[in-house]
Amino acid sequence: MIDSHQHFWRIGENECVWPTAELAAIYRNFLPVDLAPLAQAAGVTGSVLVQSQESDLDTDFLLRVASESDLVKAVVGWVDLASGAAVPRIKNLAQHPKMRGLRPMLQGLPTDTWILSSALEPAIAEMLQHNLSFDALIHVRHLPYLRIFARRHPQLAIVIDHAAKPAIAAGGFETWSAGMAALADLPNVYCKVSGLLTEAAAEQGLDQLRPYVTRLYHLFGAERLMWGSDWPVLSLAANGAYSNYGDWLSMSKHLLPVVSAAERDAIFGLTAKSFYRF
């Protein structure tokens, strides 16, 4: 099994500015030594390490960690894609054997249409040149703009992180579902079954999350879905019954509709291996 989405950080180092102290559950260092026993107990044999800071120093740190970890199979880093320095930076990062993708933190940018800026085009062309993928960290409101971007770049492999963070606690299923359906029509767009529990209320569990995962399965199919833990951010979930690594993995298996063994293998490993090319 492959975990398609997890994080490491050192508080106060490598320009790490998040999490902040009020997020006590995750306000400490998280490194391979912390993930390894959890992954081993869950039967997870590899992971995709994803950036959590808008920082070149953080991306360099993640690549150093990945070089020393057999568990980490791929790294998704950060580059200021609108910067004049983006092209040489991407060219340099692409030389690392575990570098596989980039993730601008779209969810926190002041302009929802930033992804459509012409200033990004040289960086996207360089990503394509080096076969790097694009992780889309977005909210539901970004879905129409991501669709325009994905249609503009049909050769760019794009994965929606955390299923676009649907407002599960507020019952935002219909708006989310329509937006995801429009994107699922594009063959270069994939989706991660991750981050859903942190969008749910404390009393919400299998019954409330299942419609979302079922919809994802019918929209994307197993060949474009991949499971991710979003560890250690997972620990912030209001429903503590599922907010540790092994319990979220078990819950995810029960959230799926009845699928074949081959489809289960895809969602819990093979899709991530194919998308991130390892």
XYZ file of N, CA and C in Angstrom:
834
model
N 0.844 -1.201 0.000
C 0.000 0.000 0.000
C 0.879 1.252 0.000
N 0.370 2.286 -0.655
C 1.073 3.557 -0.767
C 0.214 4.668 -0.175
N 0.829 5.485 0.639
C 0.203 6.690 1.174
C 0.551 7.834 0.230
N -0.433 8.362 -0.479
C -0.168 9.365 -1.505
C -0.035 10.782 -0.970
N -0.132 10.973 0.353
C -0.118 12.350 0.856
C 0.215 12.392 2.344
N 1.439 12.772 2.659
C 1.831 12.981 4.054
C 2.862 14.096 4.126
N 3.104 14.590 5.345
C 3.963 15.762 5.538
C 5.030 15.504 6.600
N 6.146 16.200 6.449
C 7.155 16.316 7.509
C 7.480 17.795 7.674
N 7.846 18.170 8.905
C 8.353 19.526 9.142
C 9.163 19.564 10.434
N 9.971 20.593 10.548
C 10.679 20.924 11.786
C 10.227 22.318 12.200
N 9.615 22.416 13.360
C 9.089 23.695 13.830
C 10.227 24.711 13.937
N 10.023 25.876 13.312
C 10.992 26.962 13.409
C 12.210 26.813 12.525
N 12.254 25.757 11.703
C 13.391 25.561 10.810
C 12.901 25.502 9.359
N 13.816 25.749 8.436
C 13.493 25.658 6.995
C 12.293 26.521 6.621
N 12.204 27.692 7.248
C 11.113 28.648 7.022
C 9.745 28.047 7.315
N 9.690 27.146 8.286
C 8.424 26.541 8.701
C 7.636 27.541 9.543
N 6.515 28.008 9.017
C 5.677 28.981 9.734
C 4.314 28.401 10.103
N 4.054 27.176 9.689
C 2.804 26.481 10.021
C 3.136 25.034 10.257
N 2.585 24.407 11.283
C 1.507 24.852 12.171
C 1.995 25.855 13.225
N 1.039 26.586 13.749
C 1.317 27.526 14.830
C 0.954 26.895 16.177
N 1.376 27.560 17.250
C 1.312 26.957 18.585
C -0.105 26.577 19.020
N -1.124 27.295 18.521
C -2.488 26.973 18.959
C -2.969 25.628 18.416
N -2.288 25.099 17.413
C -2.618 23.766 16.891
C -1.760 22.746 17.633
N -2.068 22.589 18.915
C -1.196 21.838 19.820
C -0.971 20.389 19.368
N -1.965 19.775 18.738
C -1.856 18.363 18.358
C -0.746 18.112 17.348
N -0.403 19.127 16.569
C 0.623 18.931 15.533
C 1.768 19.937 15.645
N 1.818 20.655 16.754
C 2.877 21.658 16.918
C 4.128 21.011 17.516
N 4.780 20.215 16.708
C 6.064 19.608 17.034
C 6.687 19.093 15.750
N 7.900 18.629 15.828
C 8.555 18.088 14.650
C 7.913 16.765 14.233
N 7.782 16.551 12.936
C 7.326 15.276 12.384
C 8.311 14.856 11.301
N 8.868 13.654 11.477
C 9.947 13.170 10.629
C 9.739 11.693 10.318
N 10.565 11.109 9.445
C 10.381 9.696 9.110
C 10.352 8.759 10.297
N 11.102 9.070 11.336
C 11.111 8.199 12.509
C 9.737 8.137 13.169
N 8.926 9.175 12.983
C 7.572 9.204 13.553
C 6.583 8.436 12.678
N 6.748 8.549 11.361
C 5.814 7.893 10.450
C 6.089 6.403 10.293
N 7.348 6.021 10.316
C 7.723 4.643 9.983
C 6.958 3.586 10.767
N 6.857 3.676 12.111
C 6.123 2.620 12.826
C 4.635 2.602 12.517
N 4.047 3.757 12.257
C 2.624 3.827 11.907
C 2.381 3.179 10.554
N 3.254 3.496 9.602
C 3.120 2.928 8.268
C 3.321 1.419 8.291
N 4.323 0.976 9.024
C 4.602 -0.462 9.087
C 3.427 -1.215 9.691
N 2.853 -0.682 10.768
C 1.719 -1.336 11.420
C 0.504 -1.404 10.490
N 0.382 -0.408 9.585
C -0.764 -0.345 8.678
C -0.519 -1.091 7.376
N 0.688 -1.575 7.170
C 1.007 -2.262 5.926
C 1.321 -1.335 4.777
N 1.655 -0.076 5.088
C 2.007 0.907 4.066
C 3.506 0.811 3.798
N 3.875 0.647 2.542
C 5.276 0.401 2.192
C 5.952 1.597 1.532
N 5.193 2.629 1.204
C 5.784 3.809 0.583
C 4.878 5.002 0.739
N 5.457 6.196 0.630
C 4.660 7.407 0.787
C 5.096 8.481 -0.196
N 4.190 9.429 -0.406
C 4.478 10.640 -1.171
C 4.543 11.782 -0.175
N 5.694 12.413 -0.097
C 5.940 13.498 0.848
C 5.598 14.825 0.169
N 4.657 15.560 0.767
C 4.112 16.765 0.148
C 4.478 17.995 0.963
N 4.815 19.076 0.269
C 5.192 20.326 0.940
C 4.064 20.860 1.812
N 4.447 21.626 2.837
C 3.461 22.284 3.688
C 3.779 23.762 3.900
N 4.873 24.228 3.276
C 5.316 25.613 3.433
C 5.561 26.223 2.056
N 5.277 27.503 1.933
C 5.605 28.223 0.695
C 7.061 28.663 0.773
N 7.958 27.724 0.557
C 9.367 27.976 0.833
C 10.274 27.071 0.018
N 11.271 27.675 -0.626
C 12.292 26.887 -1.304
C 13.116 26.096 -0.300
N 13.388 26.691 0.854
C 14.178 25.995 1.870
C 13.463 24.743 2.357
N 12.149 24.833 2.497
C 11.383 23.670 2.934
C 11.444 22.560 1.893
N 11.304 22.911 0.623
C 11.392 21.901 -0.430
C 12.763 21.241 -0.440
N 13.815 22.026 -0.262
C 15.166 21.453 -0.195
C 15.281 20.492 0.991
N 14.675 20.868 2.105
C 14.668 20.010 3.300
C 13.950 18.692 3.013
N 12.804 18.758 2.370
C 12.058 17.539 2.060
C 12.853 16.608 1.154
N 13.557 17.171 0.198
C 14.354 16.342 -0.705
C 15.525 15.693 0.026
N 16.097 16.401 0.991
C 17.168 15.790 1.805
C 16.609 14.637 2.630
N 15.448 14.848 3.223
C 14.809 13.797 4.015
C 14.507 12.588 3.133
N 13.976 12.847 1.960
C 13.616 11.762 1.046
C 14.840 10.957 0.628
N 15.967 11.639 0.470
C 17.193 10.951 0.066
C 17.637 9.929 1.102
N 17.256 10.157 2.341
C 17.690 9.299 3.442
C 16.604 8.344 3.911
N 15.464 8.329 3.238
C 14.327 7.519 3.679
C 13.898 6.545 2.592
N 13.878 5.266 2.909
C 13.358 4.272 1.972
C 11.838 4.332 1.883
N 11.187 4.830 2.942
C 9.725 4.905 2.945
C 9.221 5.938 1.945
N 9.892 7.086 1.858
C 9.475 8.158 0.952
C 9.885 7.801 -0.472
N 8.905 7.651 -1.337
C 9.151 7.272 -2.731
C 9.121 8.460 -3.682
N 8.443 9.543 -3.288
C 8.298 10.702 -4.168
C 8.098 11.951 -3.321
N 8.498 13.096 -3.871
C 8.344 14.384 -3.198
C 7.570 15.338 -4.098
N 6.595 16.028 -3.503
C 5.886 17.124 -4.159
C 6.317 18.403 -3.450
N 7.050 19.246 -4.143
C 7.611 20.444 -3.534
C 6.851 21.702 -3.888
N 7.469 22.831 -3.582
C 6.870 24.146 -3.842
C 7.851 24.989 -4.639
N 7.322 25.735 -5.590
C 8.050 26.758 -6.330
C 7.087 27.914 -6.543
N 7.588 29.131 -6.468
C 6.766 30.282 -6.836
C 6.638 30.277 -8.352
N 5.560 29.706 -8.842
C 5.401 29.471 -10.277
C 5.296 30.760 -11.083
N 4.952 31.862 -10.421
C 4.822 33.140 -11.129
C 6.125 33.934 -11.137
N 7.128 33.415 -10.485
C 8.404 34.122 -10.362
C 9.240 33.972 -11.625
N 10.045 34.978 -11.908
C 10.986 34.891 -13.010
C 12.058 33.850 -12.785
N 12.228 33.437 -11.523
C 13.225 32.418 -11.190
C 12.653 31.004 -11.236
N 11.381 30.864 -11.591
C 10.731 29.555 -11.516
C 11.350 28.545 -12.475
N 11.628 28.945 -13.694
C 12.117 27.988 -14.701
C 13.455 27.372 -14.299
N 14.481 28.164 -13.948
C 15.727 27.519 -13.519
C 15.580 26.722 -12.231
N 14.720 27.173 -11.347
C 14.492 26.437 -10.101
C 13.878 25.065 -10.396
N 12.882 25.022 -11.252
C 12.250 23.747 -11.613
C 13.262 22.839 -12.304
N 14.038 23.400 -13.198
C 15.061 22.616 -13.910
C 16.023 21.966 -12.915
N 16.406 22.714 -11.892
C 17.319 22.194 -10.876
C 16.654 21.128 -10.008
N 15.438 21.381 -9.557
C 14.732 20.424 -8.704
C 14.496 19.103 -9.426
N 14.222 19.185 -10.711
C 13.891 17.985 -11.483
C 15.052 17.004 -11.563
N 16.254 17.448 -11.213
C 17.404 16.541 -11.245
C 17.404 15.584 -10.061
N 16.639 15.892 -9.017
C 16.606 15.007 -7.844
C 15.813 13.746 -8.192
N 16.336 12.568 -7.864
C 15.676 11.319 -8.294
C 14.290 11.075 -7.701
N 13.932 11.766 -6.616
C 12.602 11.560 -6.030
C 11.658 12.743 -6.245
N 12.097 13.747 -6.968
C 11.237 14.896 -7.242
C 10.191 14.518 -8.280
N 8.910 14.675 -7.948
C 7.859 14.229 -8.853
C 6.788 15.270 -9.153
N 6.680 16.321 -8.343
C 5.610 17.272 -8.601
C 5.763 18.551 -7.808
N 4.880 19.507 -8.112
C 4.867 20.790 -7.416
C 3.456 21.105 -6.945
N 3.389 21.876 -5.857
C 2.080 22.240 -5.309
C 2.084 23.692 -4.861
N 1.485 24.581 -5.672
C 1.226 25.928 -5.155
C 0.081 25.850 -4.164
N 0.128 26.662 -3.120
C -0.895 26.556 -2.067
C -2.079 27.455 -2.432
N -2.834 27.015 -3.424
C -3.911 27.815 -3.996
C -4.972 28.186 -2.977
N -5.192 27.323 -1.990
C -6.277 27.557 -1.032
C -6.105 28.854 -0.246
N -4.857 29.309 -0.076
C -4.620 30.480 0.750
C -4.277 31.742 -0.013
N -4.262 31.676 -1.348
C -3.913 32.855 -2.134
C -5.067 33.846 -2.164
N -4.767 35.148 -2.209
C -5.841 36.147 -2.138
C -6.731 36.184 -3.364
N -6.259 35.671 -4.504
C -7.029 35.704 -5.744
C -7.325 34.284 -6.198
N -8.591 33.928 -6.287
C -8.973 32.565 -6.671
C -8.585 32.233 -8.106
N -8.430 33.257 -8.945
C -8.095 33.036 -10.352
C -6.587 33.048 -10.612
N -5.781 33.051 -9.567
C -4.314 33.107 -9.724
C -3.813 32.028 -10.672
N -4.402 30.867 -10.605
C -3.951 29.729 -11.406
C -4.069 29.995 -12.908
N -4.867 30.968 -13.302
C -5.071 31.265 -14.711
C -4.154 32.375 -15.219
N -3.281 32.883 -14.376
C -2.388 33.973 -14.765
C -1.407 33.526 -15.843
N -1.191 34.378 -16.832
C -0.224 34.067 -17.896
C 1.198 33.997 -17.363
N 1.436 34.581 -16.192
C 2.773 34.558 -15.605
C 3.222 33.145 -15.249
N 2.270 32.220 -15.119
C 2.608 30.842 -14.756
C 3.062 30.005 -15.948
N 2.779 30.466 -17.155
C 2.965 29.619 -18.332
C 4.393 29.108 -18.532
N 5.432 29.924 -18.351
C 6.783 29.382 -18.499
C 7.084 28.267 -17.491
N 6.611 28.425 -16.267
C 6.851 27.405 -15.238
C 6.112 26.115 -15.566
N 4.880 26.223 -16.041
C 4.123 25.024 -16.402
C 4.793 24.314 -17.575
N 5.283 25.076 -18.534
C 5.990 24.466 -19.665
C 7.234 23.722 -19.187
N 7.913 24.285 -18.206
C 9.105 23.615 -17.669
C 8.725 22.354 -16.896
N 7.623 22.407 -16.170
C 7.125 21.212 -15.487
C 6.853 20.095 -16.493
N 6.205 20.440 -17.580
C 5.905 19.451 -18.611
C 7.184 18.893 -19.231
N 8.166 19.752 -19.397
C 9.442 19.332 -19.964
C 10.095 18.241 -19.126
N 9.882 18.325 -17.800
C 10.519 17.375 -16.880
C 9.537 16.351 -16.317
N 8.341 16.300 -16.900
C 7.341 15.304 -16.502
C 6.982 15.414 -15.025
N 6.841 16.630 -14.543
C 6.419 16.860 -13.164
C 4.903 17.047 -13.116
N 4.285 16.528 -12.073
C 2.835 16.632 -11.912
C 2.474 17.851 -11.070
N 1.175 18.111 -10.974
C 0.645 19.304 -10.305
C -0.355 18.878 -9.247
N -0.050 19.147 -7.968
C -0.999 18.914 -6.884
C -1.811 20.185 -6.669
N -3.127 20.073 -6.727
C -4.015 21.224 -6.580
C -4.607 21.244 -5.174
N -4.073 22.128 -4.336
C -4.587 22.321 -2.974
C -5.639 23.415 -3.036
N -6.891 23.015 -3.089
C -7.965 23.968 -3.373
C -9.170 23.746 -2.460
N -10.060 24.741 -2.502
C -11.403 24.615 -1.937
C -12.396 24.494 -3.097
N -13.625 24.201 -2.755
C -14.657 24.000 -3.778
C -14.783 25.214 -4.695
N -14.598 26.406 -4.152
C -14.759 27.621 -4.960
C -13.735 27.715 -6.091
N -12.630 26.974 -5.978
C -11.595 27.015 -7.008
C -11.867 26.063 -8.176
N -12.823 25.166 -8.028
C -13.012 24.113 -9.029
C -13.238 24.642 -10.456
N -14.051 25.673 -10.663
C -14.233 26.156 -12.049
C -12.932 26.658 -12.671
N -12.082 27.305 -11.870
C -10.823 27.837 -12.397
C -9.823 26.712 -12.650
N -9.851 25.695 -11.795
C -8.973 24.547 -12.026
C -9.373 23.830 -13.302
N -10.663 23.785 -13.603
C -11.110 23.132 -14.838
C -10.585 23.866 -16.067
N -10.633 25.185 -16.049
C -10.086 25.960 -17.166
C -8.597 25.688 -17.318
N -7.889 25.672 -16.189
C -6.446 25.411 -16.186
C -6.148 24.018 -16.724
N -6.901 23.019 -16.280
C -6.666 21.638 -16.705
C -6.943 21.465 -18.191
N -7.951 22.140 -18.707
C -8.250 22.072 -20.150
C -7.160 22.793 -20.950
N -6.600 23.828 -20.382
C -5.534 24.577 -21.043
C -4.256 23.743 -21.154
N -4.072 22.824 -20.202
C -2.848 22.019 -20.148
C -3.203 20.528 -20.098
N -3.705 19.980 -21.193
C -4.179 18.587 -21.184
C -3.075 17.555 -20.968
N -1.818 17.930 -21.161
C -0.715 16.993 -20.956
C -0.182 17.030 -19.531
N -0.668 17.974 -18.720
C -0.213 18.109 -17.337
C -1.036 17.202 -16.434
N -0.371 16.283 -15.743
C -1.061 15.413 -14.786
C -1.379 16.213 -13.521
N -2.658 16.290 -13.183
C -3.141 17.100 -12.059
C -3.875 16.198 -11.083
N -3.609 16.382 -9.801
C -4.368 15.649 -8.789
C -4.970 16.646 -7.804
N -6.249 16.477 -7.514
C -6.954 17.337 -6.558
C -6.695 16.796 -5.156
N -6.016 17.578 -4.347
C -5.752 17.171 -2.973
C -7.012 17.247 -2.133
N -7.208 16.246 -1.283
C -8.280 16.240 -0.280
C -9.667 16.442 -0.889
N -9.801 15.988 -2.148
C -11.097 16.063 -2.840
C -11.691 17.463 -2.825
N -10.794 18.481 -2.838
C -11.196 19.893 -2.846
C -11.850 20.335 -1.539
N -11.629 19.593 -0.468
C -12.094 19.990 0.871
C -13.588 20.337 0.912
N -14.443 19.383 0.608
C -15.884 19.658 0.657
C -16.331 20.027 2.070
N -17.349 20.865 2.148
C -17.853 21.336 3.448
C -18.763 20.272 4.053
N -18.175 19.176 4.494
C -18.948 18.050 5.008
C -19.741 18.452 6.246
N -19.109 19.185 7.145
C -19.788 19.591 8.383
C -20.999 20.471 8.090
N -20.951 21.251 7.007
C -22.040 22.165 6.668
C -22.992 21.588 5.633
N -22.739 20.349 5.191
C -23.631 19.709 4.232
C -23.546 20.272 2.830
N -22.325 20.496 2.355
C -22.157 21.118 1.044
C -22.001 20.142 -0.099
N -22.728 19.046 -0.089
C -22.509 17.977 -1.051
C -22.818 18.379 -2.492
N -23.944 18.999 -2.752
C -24.401 19.223 -4.132
C -23.475 20.150 -4.906
N -23.089 21.260 -4.306
C -22.191 22.198 -4.988
C -20.856 21.536 -5.277
N -20.348 20.841 -4.284
C -19.080 20.125 -4.450
C -19.186 19.075 -5.552
N -20.244 18.284 -5.530
C -20.410 17.197 -6.479
C -20.450 17.704 -7.916
N -21.158 18.791 -8.163
C -21.255 19.343 -9.511
C -19.895 19.830 -9.997
N -19.166 20.502 -9.130
C -17.847 20.995 -9.509
C -16.859 19.884 -9.783
N -16.906 18.829 -8.995
C -16.012 17.699 -9.193
C -16.363 16.937 -10.466
N -17.649 16.838 -10.778
C -18.066 16.133 -11.990
C -17.505 16.810 -13.230
N -17.495 18.127 -13.246
C -16.971 18.861 -14.393
C -15.484 18.590 -14.593
N -14.751 18.431 -13.514
C -13.315 18.153 -13.608
C -13.041 16.694 -13.933
N -13.855 15.815 -13.410
C -13.641 14.383 -13.638
C -13.780 14.014 -15.106
N -14.436 14.856 -15.886
C -14.565 14.609 -17.327
C -13.221 14.730 -18.050
N -12.237 15.352 -17.403
C -10.942 15.581 -18.032
C -9.987 14.455 -17.636
N -9.442 13.718 -18.583
C -8.652 12.520 -18.260
C -7.329 12.795 -17.568
N -6.849 14.028 -17.593
C -5.583 14.348 -16.923
C -5.765 14.738 -15.463
N -7.009 14.696 -14.953
C -7.288 15.090 -13.571
C -7.585 13.863 -12.717
N -6.860 13.753 -11.614
C -6.994 12.677 -10.636
C -7.474 13.280 -9.311
N -7.701 12.428 -8.317
C -8.186 12.927 -7.027
C -7.660 12.064 -5.886
N -7.383 12.722 -4.763
C -6.943 12.015 -3.562
C -8.095 11.845 -2.568
N -8.247 10.611 -2.095
C -9.164 10.328 -0.992
C -8.370 10.596 0.284
N -8.349 11.847 0.656
C -7.554 12.293 1.808
C -8.185 13.559 2.360
N -7.860 13.906 3.592
C -8.282 15.173 4.153
C -9.761 15.329 4.410
N -10.553 14.292 4.207
C -12.003 14.426 4.366
C -12.427 14.498 5.830
N -11.739 13.740 6.655
C -12.147 13.691 8.058
C -11.989 15.040 8.746
N -11.001 15.816 8.336
C -10.801 17.128 8.957
C -11.824 18.156 8.483
N -12.630 17.800 7.477
C -13.719 18.680 7.034
C -15.060 18.290 7.663
N -15.049 17.248 8.477
C -16.273 16.744 9.095
C -16.394 17.210 10.543
N -17.614 17.204 11.059
C -17.869 17.563 12.456
C -17.558 16.380 13.368
N -17.495 16.658 14.657
C -17.095 15.644 15.628
C -18.024 14.437 15.625
N -19.309 14.659 15.365
C -20.279 13.569 15.409
C -20.424 12.856 14.069
N -19.701 13.293 13.060
C -19.825 12.711 11.732
C -18.778 11.622 11.504
N -19.234 10.518 10.905
C -18.340 9.388 10.676
C -18.620 8.723 9.349
N -18.695 7.396 9.368
C -18.861 6.628 8.138
C -20.090 7.040 7.329
N -21.208 7.195 7.990
C -22.448 7.485 7.270
C -22.390 8.830 6.551
N -21.725 9.810 7.154
C -21.672 11.137 6.559
C -20.591 11.253 5.474
N -19.503 10.526 5.623
C -18.419 10.601 4.645
C -18.625 9.684 3.436
N -19.373 8.608 3.636
C -19.519 7.617 2.568
C -20.078 8.203 1.266
N -21.093 9.070 1.294
C -21.590 9.613 0.018
C -20.519 10.348 -0.783
N -19.601 10.998 -0.088
C -18.537 11.738 -0.773
C -17.568 10.764 -1.459
N -17.176 9.732 -0.760
C -16.226 8.776 -1.324
C -16.883 7.962 -2.434
N -18.136 7.604 -2.249
C -18.864 6.887 -3.299
C -18.950 7.732 -4.567
N -19.234 9.015 -4.394
C -19.305 9.918 -5.550
C -17.946 10.010 -6.246
N -16.873 10.109 -5.484
C -15.532 10.160 -6.073
C -15.252 8.902 -6.891
N -15.627 7.763 -6.344
C -15.398 6.501 -7.042
C -16.144 6.471 -8.377
N -17.384 6.913 -8.374
C -18.165 6.876 -9.610
C -17.703 7.937 -10.610
N -17.124 9.034 -10.120
C -16.651 10.073 -11.020
C -15.299 9.738 -11.645
N -14.365 9.311 -10.814
C -12.974 9.150 -11.261
C -12.591 7.708 -11.556
N -13.281 6.764 -10.944
C -12.873 5.379 -11.086
C -11.597 5.106 -10.312
N -11.340 3.842 -10.057
C -10.175 3.469 -9.261
C -8.867 3.893 -9.912
N -8.848 3.974 -11.230
C -7.606 4.292 -11.936
C -7.192 5.752 -11.798
N -8.100 6.609 -11.255
C -7.730 8.009 -11.014
C -7.985 8.444 -9.576
N -8.141 7.484 -8.683
C -8.280 7.767 -7.259
C -7.090 7.200 -6.501
N -6.611 7.929 -5.494
C -5.527 7.427 -4.660
C -5.760 7.824 -3.207
N -5.500 6.867 -2.313
C -5.684 7.117 -0.888
C -4.491 7.872 -0.309
N -4.780 8.800 0.604
C -3.729 9.503 1.324
C -4.124 9.723 2.765
N -3.142 9.760 3.635
C -3.421 9.927 5.064
C -3.584 11.386 5.475
N -2.886 12.294 4.783
C -2.736 13.683 5.223
C -2.182 13.748 6.643
N -1.410 12.748 7.012
C -0.741 12.735 8.314
C 0.404 13.735 8.310
N 0.632 14.474 9.388
C -0.062 14.427 10.681
C -1.240 15.392 10.818
N -1.588 16.124 9.741
C -2.731 17.044 9.814
C -4.001 16.286 10.180
N -4.052 15.020 9.834
C -5.158 14.137 10.206
C -5.509 14.241 11.682
N -4.514 14.488 12.516
C -4.732 14.541 13.965
C -5.635 15.690 14.392
N -5.858 16.648 13.502
C -6.724 17.787 13.823
C -8.206 17.469 13.633
N -8.545 16.314 13.111
C -9.947 15.970 12.870
C -10.754 16.020 14.158
N -11.952 16.577 14.073
C -12.805 16.716 15.256
C -13.259 15.365 15.785
N -13.458 14.388 14.886
C -13.873 13.050 15.296
C -12.622 12.237 15.626
N -12.301 12.181 16.912
C -11.086 11.516 17.348
C -11.095 10.009 17.201
N -12.241 9.438 16.903
C -12.326 7.983 16.770
C -11.570 7.474 15.550
N -11.340 8.357 14.575
C -10.682 7.935 13.339
C -9.440 8.761 13.017
N -9.002 9.611 13.937
C -7.995 10.610 13.594
C -6.554 10.143 13.787
N -6.349 8.840 13.919
C -4.964 8.360 13.867
C -4.755 7.572 12.588
N -3.520 7.307 12.274
C -3.136 6.804 10.958
C -3.863 5.508 10.585
N -3.761 4.515 11.443
C -4.350 3.217 11.137
C -5.858 3.255 11.061
N -6.492 4.042 11.940
C -7.951 4.101 11.939
C -8.489 4.803 10.688
N -7.788 5.847 10.220
C -8.235 6.514 8.993
C -8.091 5.580 7.792
N -7.021 4.792 7.745
C -6.867 3.825 6.659
C -7.995 2.805 6.681
N -8.299 2.279 7.853
C -9.388 1.312 7.978
C -10.723 1.939 7.603
N -10.961 3.151 8.068
C -12.208 3.845 7.736
C -12.321 4.045 6.223
N -11.220 4.420 5.583
C -11.237 4.670 4.141
C -11.661 3.427 3.373
N -11.197 2.271 3.812
C -11.573 1.025 3.136
C -13.072 0.774 3.262
N -13.639 1.144 4.399
C -15.073 0.935 4.612
C -15.927 2.018 3.940
N -15.322 3.141 3.587
C -16.064 4.207 2.927
C -16.346 3.899 1.466
N -15.498 3.069 0.875
C -15.674 2.739 -0.534
C -16.903 1.855 -0.740
N -17.549 1.984 -1.891
C -18.571 0.996 -2.242
C -17.889 -0.340 -2.530
N -18.653 -1.340 -2.853
C -18.072 -2.645 -3.177
C -17.243 -2.509 -4.450
N -15.957 -2.837 -4.338
C -15.055 -2.744 -5.484
C -14.310 -4.062 -5.623
N -13.741 -4.271 -6.787
C -12.959 -5.487 -7.014
C -11.610 -5.384 -6.313
N -10.947 -6.514 -6.190
C -9.613 -6.526 -5.579
C -8.648 -5.666 -6.378
N -8.765 -5.698 -7.689
C -7.888 -4.891 -8.542
C -8.133 -3.401 -8.330
N -9.395 -3.009 -8.178
C -9.710 -1.602 -7.935
C -9.192 -1.155 -6.576
N -9.341 -2.007 -5.576
C -8.833 -1.673 -4.239
C -7.309 -1.501 -4.281
N -6.642 -2.380 -5.008
C -5.189 -2.269 -5.135
C -4.798 -0.959 -5.805
N -5.594 -0.534 -6.772
C -5.318 0.735 -7.456
C -5.460 1.914 -6.502
N -6.586 1.981 -5.812
C -6.860 3.127 -4.940
C -5.857 3.211 -3.789
N -5.439 2.070 -3.285
C -4.533 2.065 -2.134
C -3.068 1.833 -2.518
N -2.738 2.148 -3.764
C -1.319 2.039 -4.095
C -0.963 2.234 -5.546
N -1.588 1.465 -6.440
C -1.118 1.444 -7.818
C -1.378 2.746 -8.565
N -2.481 3.437 -8.264
C -2.733 4.716 -8.912
C -1.667 5.724 -8.532
N -1.322 5.786 -7.251
C -0.269 6.713 -6.799
C 1.065 6.385 -7.440
N 1.384 5.098 -7.524
C 2.659 4.690 -8.140
C 2.704 5.109 -9.599
N 1.591 4.984 -10.292
C 1.542 5.355 -11.701
C 1.600 6.881 -11.863
N 0.816 7.596 -11.073
C 0.749 9.049 -11.189
C 2.088 9.698 -10.876
N 2.713 9.236 -9.798
C 3.984 9.822 -9.365
C 5.205 9.095 -9.918
N 4.986 8.062 -10.738
C 6.051 7.443 -11.517
C 7.178 6.859 -10.652
N 6.799 5.939 -9.787
C 7.839 5.215 -9.045
C 7.447 3.757 -8.918
